[in-house]
PDB file of C-alpha atoms in Angstrom:
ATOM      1  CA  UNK A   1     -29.326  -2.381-129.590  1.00 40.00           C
ATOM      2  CA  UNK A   2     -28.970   0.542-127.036  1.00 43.00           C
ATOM      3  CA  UNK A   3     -31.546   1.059-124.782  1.00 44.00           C
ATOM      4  CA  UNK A   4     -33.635   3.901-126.878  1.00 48.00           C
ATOM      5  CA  UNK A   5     -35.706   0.210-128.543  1.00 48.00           C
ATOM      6  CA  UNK A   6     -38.797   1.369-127.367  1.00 47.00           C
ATOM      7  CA  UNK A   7     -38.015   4.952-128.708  1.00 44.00           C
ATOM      8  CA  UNK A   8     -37.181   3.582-131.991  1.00 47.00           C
ATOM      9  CA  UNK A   9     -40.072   1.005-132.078  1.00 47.00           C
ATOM     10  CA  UNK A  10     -42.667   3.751-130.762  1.00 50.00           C
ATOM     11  CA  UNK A  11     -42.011   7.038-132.842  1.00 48.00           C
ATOM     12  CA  UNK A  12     -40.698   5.910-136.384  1.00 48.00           C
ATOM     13  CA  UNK A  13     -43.262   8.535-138.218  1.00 49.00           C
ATOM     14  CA  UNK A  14     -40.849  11.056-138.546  1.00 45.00           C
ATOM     15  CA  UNK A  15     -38.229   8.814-140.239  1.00 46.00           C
ATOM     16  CA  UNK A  16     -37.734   8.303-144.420  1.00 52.00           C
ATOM     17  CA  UNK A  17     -38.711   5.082-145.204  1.00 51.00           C
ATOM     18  CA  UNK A  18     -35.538   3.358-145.522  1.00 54.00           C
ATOM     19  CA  UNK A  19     -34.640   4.359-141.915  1.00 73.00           C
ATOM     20  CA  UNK A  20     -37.933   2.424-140.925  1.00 72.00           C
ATOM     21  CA  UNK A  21     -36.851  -0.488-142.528  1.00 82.00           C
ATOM     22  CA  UNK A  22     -33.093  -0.022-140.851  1.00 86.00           C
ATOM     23  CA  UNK A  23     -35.237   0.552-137.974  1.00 86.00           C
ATOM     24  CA  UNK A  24     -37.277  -2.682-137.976  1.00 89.00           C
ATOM     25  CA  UNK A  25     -34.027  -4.611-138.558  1.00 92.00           C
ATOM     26  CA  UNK A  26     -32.430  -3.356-135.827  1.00 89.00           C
ATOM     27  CA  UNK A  27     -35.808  -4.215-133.727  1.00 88.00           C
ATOM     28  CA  UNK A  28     -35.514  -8.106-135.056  1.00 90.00           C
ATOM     29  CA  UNK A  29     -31.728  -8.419-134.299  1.00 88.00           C
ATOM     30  CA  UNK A  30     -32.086  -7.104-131.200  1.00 84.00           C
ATOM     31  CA  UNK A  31     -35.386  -9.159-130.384  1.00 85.00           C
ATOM     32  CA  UNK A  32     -33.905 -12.237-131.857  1.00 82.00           C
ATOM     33  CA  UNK A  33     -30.747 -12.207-129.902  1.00 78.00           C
ATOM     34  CA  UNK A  34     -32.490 -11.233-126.505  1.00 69.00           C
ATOM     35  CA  UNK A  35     -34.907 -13.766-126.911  1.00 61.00           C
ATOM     36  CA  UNK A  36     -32.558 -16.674-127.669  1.00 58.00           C
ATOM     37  CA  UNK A  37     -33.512 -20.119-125.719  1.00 54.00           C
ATOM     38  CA  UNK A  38     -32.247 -23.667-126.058  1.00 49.00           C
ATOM     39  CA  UNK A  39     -36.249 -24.814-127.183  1.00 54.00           C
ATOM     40  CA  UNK A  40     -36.790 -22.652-129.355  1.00 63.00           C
ATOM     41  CA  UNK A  41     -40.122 -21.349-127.472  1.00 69.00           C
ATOM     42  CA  UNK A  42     -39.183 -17.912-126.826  1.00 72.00           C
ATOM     43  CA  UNK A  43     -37.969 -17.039-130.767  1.00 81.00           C
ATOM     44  CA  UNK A  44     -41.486 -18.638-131.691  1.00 86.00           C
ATOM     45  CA  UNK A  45     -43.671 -16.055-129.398  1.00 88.00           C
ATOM     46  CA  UNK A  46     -42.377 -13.661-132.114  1.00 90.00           C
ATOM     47  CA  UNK A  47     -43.577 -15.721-134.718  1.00 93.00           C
ATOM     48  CA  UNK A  48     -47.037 -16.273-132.490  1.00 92.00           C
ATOM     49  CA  UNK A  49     -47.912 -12.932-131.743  1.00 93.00           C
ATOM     50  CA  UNK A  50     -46.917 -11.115-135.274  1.00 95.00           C
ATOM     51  CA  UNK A  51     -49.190 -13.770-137.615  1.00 94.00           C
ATOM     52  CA  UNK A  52     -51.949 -13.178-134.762  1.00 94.00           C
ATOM     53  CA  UNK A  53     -51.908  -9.412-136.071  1.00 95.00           C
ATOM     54  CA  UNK A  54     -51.245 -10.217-139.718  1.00 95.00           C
ATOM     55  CA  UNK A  55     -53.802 -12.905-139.763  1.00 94.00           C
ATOM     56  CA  UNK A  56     -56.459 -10.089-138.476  1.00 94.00           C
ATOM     57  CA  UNK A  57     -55.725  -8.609-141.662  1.00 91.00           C
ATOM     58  CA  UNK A  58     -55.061 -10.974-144.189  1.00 91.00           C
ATOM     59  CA  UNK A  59     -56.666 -14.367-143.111  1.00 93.00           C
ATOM     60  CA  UNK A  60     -55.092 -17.908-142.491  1.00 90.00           C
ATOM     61  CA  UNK A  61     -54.151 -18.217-146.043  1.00 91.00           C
ATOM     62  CA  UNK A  62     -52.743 -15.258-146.269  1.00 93.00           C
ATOM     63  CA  UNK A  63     -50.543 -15.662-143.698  1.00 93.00           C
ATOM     64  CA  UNK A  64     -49.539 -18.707-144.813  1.00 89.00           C
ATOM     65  CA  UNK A  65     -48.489 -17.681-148.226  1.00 91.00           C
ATOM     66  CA  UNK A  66     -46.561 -15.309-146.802  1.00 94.00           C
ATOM     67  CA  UNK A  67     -44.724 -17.628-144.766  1.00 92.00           C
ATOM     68  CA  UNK A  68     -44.238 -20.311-147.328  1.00 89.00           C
ATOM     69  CA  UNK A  69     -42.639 -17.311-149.306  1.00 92.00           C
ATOM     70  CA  UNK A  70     -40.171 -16.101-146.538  1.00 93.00           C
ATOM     71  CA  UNK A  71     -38.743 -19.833-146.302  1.00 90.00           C
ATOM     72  CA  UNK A  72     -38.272 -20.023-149.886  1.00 89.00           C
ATOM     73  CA  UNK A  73     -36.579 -16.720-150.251  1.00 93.00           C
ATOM     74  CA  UNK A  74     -34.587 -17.419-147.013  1.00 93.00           C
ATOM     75  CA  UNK A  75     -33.401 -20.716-148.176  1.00 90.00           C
ATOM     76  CA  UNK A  76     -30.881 -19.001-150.318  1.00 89.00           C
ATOM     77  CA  UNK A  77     -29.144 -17.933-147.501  1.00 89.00           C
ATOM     78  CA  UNK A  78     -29.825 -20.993-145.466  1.00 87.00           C
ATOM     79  CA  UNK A  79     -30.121 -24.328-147.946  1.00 83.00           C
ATOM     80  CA  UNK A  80     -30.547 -26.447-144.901  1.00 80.00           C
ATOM     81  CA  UNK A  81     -34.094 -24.287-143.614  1.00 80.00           C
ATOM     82  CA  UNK A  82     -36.330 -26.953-145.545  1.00 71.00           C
ATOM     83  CA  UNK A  83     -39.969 -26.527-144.405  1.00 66.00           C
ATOM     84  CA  UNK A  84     -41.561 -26.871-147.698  1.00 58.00           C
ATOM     85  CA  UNK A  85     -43.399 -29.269-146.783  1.00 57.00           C
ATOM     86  CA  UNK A  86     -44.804 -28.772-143.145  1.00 57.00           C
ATOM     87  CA  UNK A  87     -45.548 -25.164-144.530  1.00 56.00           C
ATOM     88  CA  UNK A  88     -49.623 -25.391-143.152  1.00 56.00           C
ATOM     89  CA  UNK A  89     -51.376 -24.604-140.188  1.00 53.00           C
ATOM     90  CA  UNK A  90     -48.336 -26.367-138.567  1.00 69.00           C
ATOM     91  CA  UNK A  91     -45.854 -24.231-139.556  1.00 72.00           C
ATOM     92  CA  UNK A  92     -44.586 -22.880-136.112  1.00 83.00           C
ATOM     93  CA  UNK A  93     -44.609 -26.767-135.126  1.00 82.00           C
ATOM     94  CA  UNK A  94     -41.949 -26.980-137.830  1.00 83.00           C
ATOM     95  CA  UNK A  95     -40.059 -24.071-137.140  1.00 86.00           C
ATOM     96  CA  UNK A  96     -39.965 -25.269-133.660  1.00 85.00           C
ATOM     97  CA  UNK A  97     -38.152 -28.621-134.675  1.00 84.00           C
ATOM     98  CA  UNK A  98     -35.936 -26.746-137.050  1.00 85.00           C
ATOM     99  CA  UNK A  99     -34.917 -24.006-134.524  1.00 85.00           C
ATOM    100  CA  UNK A 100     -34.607 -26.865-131.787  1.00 85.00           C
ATOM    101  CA  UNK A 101     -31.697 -29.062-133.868  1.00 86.00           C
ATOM    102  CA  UNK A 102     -29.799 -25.835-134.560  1.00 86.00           C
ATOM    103  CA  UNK A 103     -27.084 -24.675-131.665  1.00 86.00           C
ATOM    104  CA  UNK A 104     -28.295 -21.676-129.984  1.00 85.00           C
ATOM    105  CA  UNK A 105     -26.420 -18.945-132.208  1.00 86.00           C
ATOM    106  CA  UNK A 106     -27.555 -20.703-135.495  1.00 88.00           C
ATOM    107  CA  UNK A 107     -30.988 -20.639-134.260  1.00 87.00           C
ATOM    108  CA  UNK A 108     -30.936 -17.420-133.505  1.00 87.00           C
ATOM    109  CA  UNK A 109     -29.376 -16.723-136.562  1.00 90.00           C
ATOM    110  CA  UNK A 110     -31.866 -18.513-138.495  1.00 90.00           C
ATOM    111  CA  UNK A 111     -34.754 -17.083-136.843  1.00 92.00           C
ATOM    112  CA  UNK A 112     -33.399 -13.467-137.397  1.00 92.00           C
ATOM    113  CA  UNK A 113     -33.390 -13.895-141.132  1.00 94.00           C
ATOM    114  CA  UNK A 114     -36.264 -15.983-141.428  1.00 94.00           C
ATOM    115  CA  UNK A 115     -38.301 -12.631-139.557  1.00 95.00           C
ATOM    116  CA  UNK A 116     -35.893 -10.141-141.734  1.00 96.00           C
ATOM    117  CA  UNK A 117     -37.270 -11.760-144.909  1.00 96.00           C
ATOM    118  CA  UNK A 118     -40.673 -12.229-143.806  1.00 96.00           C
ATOM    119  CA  UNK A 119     -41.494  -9.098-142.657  1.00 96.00           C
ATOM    120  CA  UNK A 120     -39.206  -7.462-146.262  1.00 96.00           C
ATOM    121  CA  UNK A 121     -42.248  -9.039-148.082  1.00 96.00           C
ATOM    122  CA  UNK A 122     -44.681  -7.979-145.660  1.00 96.00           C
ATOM    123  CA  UNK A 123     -43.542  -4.300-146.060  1.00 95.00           C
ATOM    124  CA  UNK A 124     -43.422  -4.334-149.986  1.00 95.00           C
ATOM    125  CA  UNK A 125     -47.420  -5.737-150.060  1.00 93.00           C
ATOM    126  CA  UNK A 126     -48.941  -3.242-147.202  1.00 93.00           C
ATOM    127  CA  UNK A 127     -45.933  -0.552-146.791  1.00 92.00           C
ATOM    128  CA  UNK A 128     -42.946  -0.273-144.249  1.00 92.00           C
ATOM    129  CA  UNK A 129     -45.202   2.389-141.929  1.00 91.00           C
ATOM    130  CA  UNK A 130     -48.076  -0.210-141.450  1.00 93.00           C
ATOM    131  CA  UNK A 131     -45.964  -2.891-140.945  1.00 94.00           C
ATOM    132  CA  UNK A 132     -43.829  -1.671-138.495  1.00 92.00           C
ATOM    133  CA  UNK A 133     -46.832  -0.405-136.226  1.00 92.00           C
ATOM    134  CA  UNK A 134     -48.213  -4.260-136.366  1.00 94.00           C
ATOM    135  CA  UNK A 135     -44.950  -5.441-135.036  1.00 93.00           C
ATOM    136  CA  UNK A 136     -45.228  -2.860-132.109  1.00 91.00           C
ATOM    137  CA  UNK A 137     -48.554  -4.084-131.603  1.00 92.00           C
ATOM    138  CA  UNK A 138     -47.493  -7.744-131.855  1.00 93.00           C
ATOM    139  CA  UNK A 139     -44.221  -7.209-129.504  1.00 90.00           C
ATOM    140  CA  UNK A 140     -45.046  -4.083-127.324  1.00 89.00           C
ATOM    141  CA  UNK A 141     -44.297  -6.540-124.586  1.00 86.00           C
ATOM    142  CA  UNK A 142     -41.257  -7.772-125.576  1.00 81.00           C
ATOM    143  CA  UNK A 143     -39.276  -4.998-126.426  1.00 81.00           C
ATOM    144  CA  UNK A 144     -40.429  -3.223-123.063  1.00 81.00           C
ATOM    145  CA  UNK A 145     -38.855  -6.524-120.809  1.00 77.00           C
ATOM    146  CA  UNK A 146     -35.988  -5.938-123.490  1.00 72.00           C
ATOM    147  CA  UNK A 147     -35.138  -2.222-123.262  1.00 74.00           C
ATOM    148  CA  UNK A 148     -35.470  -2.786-119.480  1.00 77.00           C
ATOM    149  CA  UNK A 149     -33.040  -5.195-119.423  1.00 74.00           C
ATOM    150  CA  UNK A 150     -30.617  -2.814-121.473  1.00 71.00           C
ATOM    151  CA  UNK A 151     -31.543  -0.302-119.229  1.00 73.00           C
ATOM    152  CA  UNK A 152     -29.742  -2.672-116.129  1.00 77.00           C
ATOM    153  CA  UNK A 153     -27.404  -3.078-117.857  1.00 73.00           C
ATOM    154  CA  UNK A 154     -25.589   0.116-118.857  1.00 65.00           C
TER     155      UNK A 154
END
């Protein structure tokens, strides 16, 4: 992503709707691929600091459903992302393990569509708008250290 992320993830008001949801996209690819690591720890602060915010809002359970419903719908894509069962307060825990026995562009991958899907439900139950401002709450800090990087590098 070029180096206006932080534009993009700061000032979406003034976009149609399905330019926020382009927009969030683009903010998960470019996330996901910055923050690819061989342990998988990195991809799961996304994870950690999003359900903190969506938890505020909808409870444990909540989030959890939602969850349990992004790995079903993203198992279409990815037969092999089978989490069914660990799909509980230990979910990241599982995601972890799943992410760690992938090679480092799968994982990535994965995780991309896994937050793609997730956050596609998330925006059809409380509206692309809302969501996208609890995913600049949730990673404020990561797409800063990201567009800074971008900004080195051009």
């Amino acid at each position: 992503m070029p180096s206006n992320l932080h534009f993009l993830a700061s000032n979406t008001s003034f976009l149609p709707m399905e330019n926020r949801t382009a927009t969030r996209h683009q903010i998960i690819r470019s996330l996901t691929t910055a923050v690819n690591s061989q342990d998988g720890s990195v991809a799961l602060e996304l994870w950690h600091n999003m359900a903190v915010e969506i938890r505020a809002l909808i409870g444990e359970a909540g989030f959890t459903a939602l969850f349990a419903r992004a790995v079903f719908l993203t198992r279409c894509n990815l037969p092999e992302l089978d989490m069914s069962k660990q799909v509980t307060t230990e979910q990241f825990s599982a995601l972890k393990l799943y992410l760690q026995n992938q090679s480092p562009q799968q994982a990535s991958h994965s995780n991309q569509l896994l937050l793609i899907t997730f956050t596609d439900v998330l925006a059809k139950l409380i509206g692309e708008a809302i969501t996208l401002s609890i995913l600049r709450s949730a990673w404020r800090e990561l797409m800063l250290i990201q567009a800074e990087k971008e900004l080195k590098n051009e």
